[in-house]
XYZ file of N, CA and C in Angstrom:
426
model
N 30.640 7.505 5.187
C 29.412 6.770 5.324
C 29.565 5.393 4.692
N 29.117 4.360 5.391
C 29.268 3.017 4.844
C 28.253 2.775 3.731
N 28.505 1.756 2.944
C 27.645 1.428 1.812
C 26.308 0.896 2.310
N 25.233 1.349 1.679
C 23.895 0.905 2.057
C 23.521 -0.340 1.272
N 22.833 -1.275 1.929
C 22.362 -2.483 1.267
C 21.069 -2.940 1.938
N 20.567 -4.109 1.541
C 19.301 -4.601 2.078
C 19.348 -4.768 3.600
N 20.468 -5.221 4.109
C 20.562 -5.507 5.534
C 20.626 -4.263 6.408
N 21.099 -3.133 5.867
C 21.262 -1.950 6.709
C 20.494 -0.726 6.202
N 19.500 -0.927 5.324
C 18.829 0.235 4.736
C 17.766 0.855 5.633
N 17.283 0.134 6.644
C 16.291 0.722 7.536
C 16.987 1.642 8.528
N 16.312 2.719 8.856
C 16.888 3.687 9.775
C 15.932 3.915 10.935
N 16.442 3.837 12.124
C 15.666 4.142 13.314
C 16.318 5.319 14.024
N 15.491 6.253 14.450
C 15.970 7.416 15.196
C 15.705 7.126 16.665
N 16.769 6.989 17.443
C 16.643 6.562 18.830
C 15.699 7.468 19.630
N 15.806 8.764 19.447
C 14.967 9.686 20.209
C 13.485 9.541 19.903
N 13.157 9.219 18.661
C 11.743 9.069 18.267
C 11.267 7.633 18.458
N 11.932 6.692 17.807
C 11.481 5.302 17.838
C 11.732 4.637 19.186
N 12.646 5.133 19.964
C 12.980 4.538 21.246
C 12.428 5.336 22.412
N 13.037 6.484 22.686
C 12.672 7.264 23.869
C 11.225 7.750 23.845
N 10.818 8.361 22.749
C 9.463 8.904 22.684
C 8.416 7.806 22.773
N 8.630 6.707 22.057
C 7.673 5.604 22.107
C 7.508 5.075 23.523
N 8.624 4.791 24.195
C 8.532 4.222 25.535
C 8.033 5.237 26.562
N 8.319 6.512 26.364
C 7.792 7.537 27.264
C 6.269 7.619 27.145
N 5.763 7.603 25.923
C 4.313 7.634 25.728
C 3.671 6.365 26.275
N 4.309 5.232 26.064
C 3.795 3.967 26.597
C 3.748 4.004 28.123
N 4.772 4.555 28.762
C 4.801 4.661 30.221
C 3.688 5.580 30.720
N 3.463 6.688 30.034
C 2.379 7.604 30.415
C 1.028 6.915 30.254
N 0.854 6.176 29.170
C -0.410 5.477 28.939
C -0.683 4.445 30.041
N 0.294 3.611 30.328
C 0.133 2.585 31.369
C -0.076 3.243 32.736
N 0.744 4.230 33.036
C 0.611 4.928 34.318
C -0.719 5.622 34.480
N -1.251 6.177 33.394
C -2.539 6.874 33.496
C -3.671 5.905 33.813
N -3.637 4.706 33.233
C -4.690 3.739 33.523
C -4.518 3.132 34.920
N -3.286 2.967 35.383
C -3.061 2.529 36.764
C -3.585 3.591 37.722
N -3.325 4.857 37.402
C -3.811 5.967 38.213
C -5.342 5.999 38.225
N -5.953 5.776 37.094
C -7.419 5.772 37.012
C -8.002 4.647 37.849
N -7.389 3.482 37.782
C -7.883 2.318 38.518
C -7.738 2.502 40.029
N -6.666 3.137 40.466
C -6.404 3.254 41.897
C -6.818 4.571 42.516
N -7.403 5.467 41.768
C -7.719 6.784 42.304
C -9.028 6.764 43.100
N -9.133 7.700 43.999
C -10.350 7.860 44.797
C -11.476 8.352 43.891
N -12.723 8.079 44.280
C -13.857 8.487 43.435
C -13.869 9.969 43.081
N -13.422 10.824 43.994
C -13.440 12.257 43.697
C -12.355 12.661 42.703
N -11.398 11.767 42.434
C -10.322 12.054 41.473
C -10.503 11.320 40.145
N -11.602 10.611 39.973
C -11.813 9.825 38.744
C -11.854 10.715 37.499
N -12.473 11.890 37.633
C -12.584 12.768 36.460
C -11.203 13.209 35.972
N -10.360 13.689 36.857
C -9.026 14.142 36.436
C -8.174 12.962 35.975
N -8.324 11.814 36.630
C -7.576 10.626 36.213
C -8.013 10.166 34.822
N -9.318 10.255 34.535
C -9.801 9.871 33.203
C -9.324 10.860 32.139
N -9.220 12.139 32.495
C -8.684 13.122 31.541
C -7.224 12.831 31.207
N -6.462 12.396 32.192
C -5.064 12.021 31.945
C -5.004 10.821 30.998
N -5.926 9.864 31.154
C -5.988 8.717 30.236
C -6.295 9.172 28.812
N -7.238 10.104 28.693
C -7.585 10.625 27.358
C -6.379 11.321 26.736
N -5.658 12.106 27.515
C -4.456 12.786 27.008
C -3.408 11.769 26.574
N -3.243 10.702 27.359
C -2.281 9.653 26.994
C -2.691 8.974 25.691
N -3.985 8.719 25.509
C -4.462 8.122 24.255
C -4.249 9.076 23.078
N -4.479 10.358 23.294
C -4.233 11.358 22.244
C -2.751 11.353 21.859
N -1.868 11.217 22.836
C -0.427 11.148 22.541
C -0.102 9.921 21.693
N -0.762 8.796 21.974
C -0.544 7.581 21.173
C -0.959 7.803 19.724
N -2.149 8.386 19.533
C -2.610 8.669 18.177
C -1.692 9.673 17.489
N -1.268 10.683 18.226
C -0.354 11.681 17.679
C 0.942 11.027 17.225
N 1.507 10.168 18.068
C 2.749 9.472 17.747
C 2.599 8.672 16.452
N 1.493 7.952 16.306
C 1.276 7.122 15.115
C 1.032 7.975 13.876
N 0.145 8.958 13.978
C -0.222 9.732 12.795
C 0.886 10.657 12.308
N 1.698 11.166 13.201
C 2.836 11.984 12.759
C 3.722 11.163 11.838
N 3.952 9.925 12.197
C 4.793 9.040 11.377
C 4.100 8.675 10.067
N 2.824 8.330 10.150
C 2.072 7.945 8.948
C 2.026 9.091 7.948
N 1.739 10.300 8.427
C 1.644 11.446 7.517
C 2.991 11.764 6.874
N 4.072 11.666 7.637
C 5.397 11.922 7.070
C 5.745 10.883 6.006
N 5.432 9.619 6.261
C 5.714 8.567 5.277
C 4.877 8.746 4.018
N 3.619 9.172 4.167
C 2.777 9.409 2.990
C 3.372 10.511 2.112
N 3.842 11.576 2.731
C 4.455 12.664 1.969
C 5.731 12.184 1.275
N 6.539 11.395 1.977
C 7.753 10.862 1.373
C 7.415 9.905 0.229
N 6.371 9.096 0.406
C 5.966 8.165 -0.651
C 5.555 8.911 -1.921
N 4.821 10.012 -1.760
C 4.419 10.807 -2.936
C 5.632 11.375 -3.652
N 6.585 11.887 -2.883
C 7.793 12.447 -3.494
C 8.599 11.357 -4.195
N 8.739 10.201 -3.563
C 9.488 9.097 -4.162
C 8.800 8.623 -5.435
N 7.469 8.518 -5.408
C 6.735 8.082 -6.600
C 6.993 9.031 -7.775
N 6.971 10.331 -7.502
C 7.229 11.313 -8.559
C 8.680 11.235 -9.051
N 9.618 11.115 -8.124
C 11.031 11.036 -8.499
C 11.323 9.798 -9.338
N 10.781 8.661 -8.923
C 11.053 7.418 -9.649
C 10.340 7.393 -10.999
N 9.177 8.012 -11.084
C 8.492 8.111 -12.368
C 9.310 8.966 -13.337
N 9.855 10.064 -12.829
C 10.714 10.924 -13.655
C 11.989 10.191 -14.058
N 12.577 9.467 -13.119
C 13.799 8.706 -13.428
C 13.525 7.658 -14.498
N 12.418 6.944 -14.371
C 12.057 5.927 -15.368
C 11.825 6.584 -16.728
N 11.162 7.749 -16.720
C 10.916 8.457 -17.973
C 12.228 8.921 -18.605
N 13.151 9.406 -17.794
C 14.457 9.854 -18.313
C 15.253 8.690 -18.885
N 15.110 7.519 -18.292
C 15.876 6.356 -18.743
C 15.239 5.655 -19.940
N 13.912 5.647 -20.017
C 13.226 4.850 -21.043
C 12.341 5.656 -21.986
N 12.001 6.878 -21.615
C 11.060 7.666 -22.419
C 9.608 7.293 -22.142
N 9.380 6.423 -21.158
C 8.024 6.008 -20.781
C 7.858 6.157 -19.276
N 6.597 6.327 -18.853
C 6.307 6.366 -17.429
C 6.424 4.966 -16.839
N 6.448 4.883 -15.526
C 6.492 3.589 -14.847
C 5.278 2.752 -15.245
N 5.396 1.422 -15.234
C 4.242 0.569 -15.527
C 3.081 0.881 -14.588
N 1.882 0.916 -15.133
C 0.696 1.325 -14.376
C 0.360 0.373 -13.231
N 0.771 -0.869 -13.317
C 0.409 -1.844 -12.302
C 1.208 -1.778 -11.012
N 2.211 -0.930 -10.951
C 3.050 -0.853 -9.752
C 2.323 -0.137 -8.613
N 2.457 -0.681 -7.415
C 1.907 -0.031 -6.233
C 2.930 0.955 -5.678
N 2.476 1.795 -4.777
C 3.386 2.769 -4.174
C 4.500 2.054 -3.414
N 4.180 0.988 -2.695
C 5.233 0.288 -1.938
C 6.256 -0.347 -2.875
N 5.832 -0.800 -4.046
C 6.785 -1.340 -5.019
C 7.690 -0.233 -5.554
N 7.102 0.920 -5.837
C 7.891 2.048 -6.351
C 8.886 2.523 -5.301
N 8.457 2.555 -4.039
C 9.349 2.954 -2.958
C 10.524 1.980 -2.862
N 10.270 0.692 -3.047
C 11.351 -0.297 -3.020
C 12.264 -0.158 -4.235
N 11.704 0.209 -5.380
C 12.500 0.333 -6.602
C 13.511 1.476 -6.546
N 13.324 2.422 -5.631
C 14.243 3.566 -5.569
C 15.663 3.145 -5.261
N 15.847 1.945 -4.712
C 17.182 1.458 -4.378
C 17.904 0.841 -5.575
N 17.195 0.591 -6.673
C 17.814 -0.032 -7.846
C 18.667 0.973 -8.605
N 19.807 0.523 -9.095
C 20.672 1.386 -9.906
C 19.980 1.692 -11.231
N 20.449 2.713 -11.913
C 19.862 3.099 -13.196
C 19.918 1.962 -14.215
N 20.963 1.158 -14.159
C 21.134 0.082 -15.126
C 20.049 -0.988 -14.985
N 19.676 -1.318 -13.773
C 18.703 -2.398 -13.565
C 17.288 -1.900 -13.272
N 17.112 -0.608 -13.085
C 15.822 -0.044 -12.705
C 14.696 -0.333 -13.694
N 14.843 -0.026 -14.997
C 13.715 -0.262 -15.919
C 13.287 -1.730 -15.997
N 14.255 -2.629 -16.089
C 13.918 -4.056 -16.180
C 13.278 -4.554 -14.890
N 13.779 -4.099 -13.772
C 13.222 -4.531 -12.490
C 11.820 -3.957 -12.283
N 11.577 -2.752 -12.757
C 10.232 -2.169 -12.661
C 9.242 -2.987 -13.478
N 9.633 -3.373 -14.677
C 8.776 -4.198 -15.533
C 8.529 -5.557 -14.888
N 9.581 -6.160 -14.349
C 9.456 -7.461 -13.693
C 8.561 -7.361 -12.458
N 8.721 -6.297 -11.679
C 7.914 -6.121 -10.469
C 6.437 -5.992 -10.806
N 6.135 -5.274 -11.888
C 4.737 -5.119 -12.296
C 4.177 -6.429 -12.848
N 4.963 -7.128 -13.651
C 4.492 -8.364 -14.282
C 4.314 -9.492 -13.277
N 5.247 -9.609 -12.330
C 5.222 -10.719 -11.368
C 4.628 -10.320 -10.024
N 4.200 -9.065 -9.902
C 3.632 -8.544 -8.655
C 4.552 -8.837 -7.464
N 5.824 -8.475 -7.619
C 6.812 -8.691 -6.563
C 6.484 -7.842 -5.338
N 6.758 -8.369 -4.161
C 6.602 -7.590 -2.932
C 7.758 -6.597 -2.835
N 7.596 -5.612 -1.942
C 8.699 -4.654 -1.798
C 9.968 -5.349 -1.298
N 9.825 -6.364 -0.443
C 10.996 -7.116 0.011
C 11.606 -7.904 -1.149
N 10.769 -8.495 -1.986
C 11.257 -9.232 -3.150
C 12.008 -8.338 -4.120
N 11.518 -7.130 -4.284
C 12.196 -6.165 -5.160
C 13.573 -5.821 -4.584
N 13.607 -5.536 -3.298
C 14.877 -5.163 -2.665
C 15.887 -6.307 -2.729
N 15.411 -7.527 -2.562
C 16.315 -8.682 -2.637
C 16.824 -8.925 -4.054
N 16.045 -8.504 -5.071
C 16.440 -8.705 -6.464
C 17.456 -7.672 -6.946
N 17.635 -6.619 -6.196
C 18.563 -5.557 -6.610
C 20.001 -6.040 -6.485
N 20.753 -5.898 -7.567
C 22.164 -6.295 -7.588
C 23.086 -5.139 -7.210
N 22.828 -3.958 -7.748
C 23.640 -2.767 -7.473
C 22.784 -1.772 -6.706
N 22.987 -1.711 -5.404
C 22.166 -0.914 -4.506
C 22.454 0.575 -4.676
N 21.410 1.359 -4.790
C 21.489 2.825 -4.860
C 21.008 3.350 -3.516
N 21.883 3.945 -2.756
C 21.574 4.345 -1.376
C 20.556 5.481 -1.324
N 19.726 5.442 -0.286
C 18.803 6.527 0.036
C 18.949 6.798 1.523
N 19.709 7.827 1.874
C 19.983 8.131 3.264
C 18.985 9.123 3.842
N 18.030 9.629 3.046
C 17.154 10.683 3.504
C 15.867 10.194 4.139
N 15.377 9.041 3.743
C 14.129 8.536 4.313
C 14.413 7.903 5.666
N 13.616 8.249 6.638
C 13.783 7.721 7.997
C 12.548 6.950 8.373
C-alpha cells in the first residue's frame, strides 16, 4: 500500500460514488421524462415512479450521511482517548468534530500541539491537514 498524504487521502468507491449515483440520476431524469410524456391514464403510475426515484435519491444521500456520522463519533472518541494517553488531558473543548476528524491524520508527536493550535486559531479541517508534517494514514474511512 502506498503512503497516504493530503493529496491522496480521500477515497471514492466506484460502485457507490460512480455507478450507483449515476444509475439513480438516470432513473430520476427518466421518471420525470416519462411523467411529462405519458398519456393521462398513465399519469398516476408515472408519478409513482417519480416518487420512487426521489426516495432513492434521499436514500442515497442519507445512507452516506448516517455512515459518516457514526464514523465521526468513533473518530472523536478514538482521538480523545489518544490525546488523553499522550497528554493526560482530554482534547480542547473548542474543537469541532470536523477538526477532530482532520486531526486523526497527525502523528503522535505533533498531535497534541496541533490540537491546541487548531482550537486556538480555529483552523479549518483543510488547514489542519495541510499543517501536518508526519501523516498518519487512515485507510478505513471511505
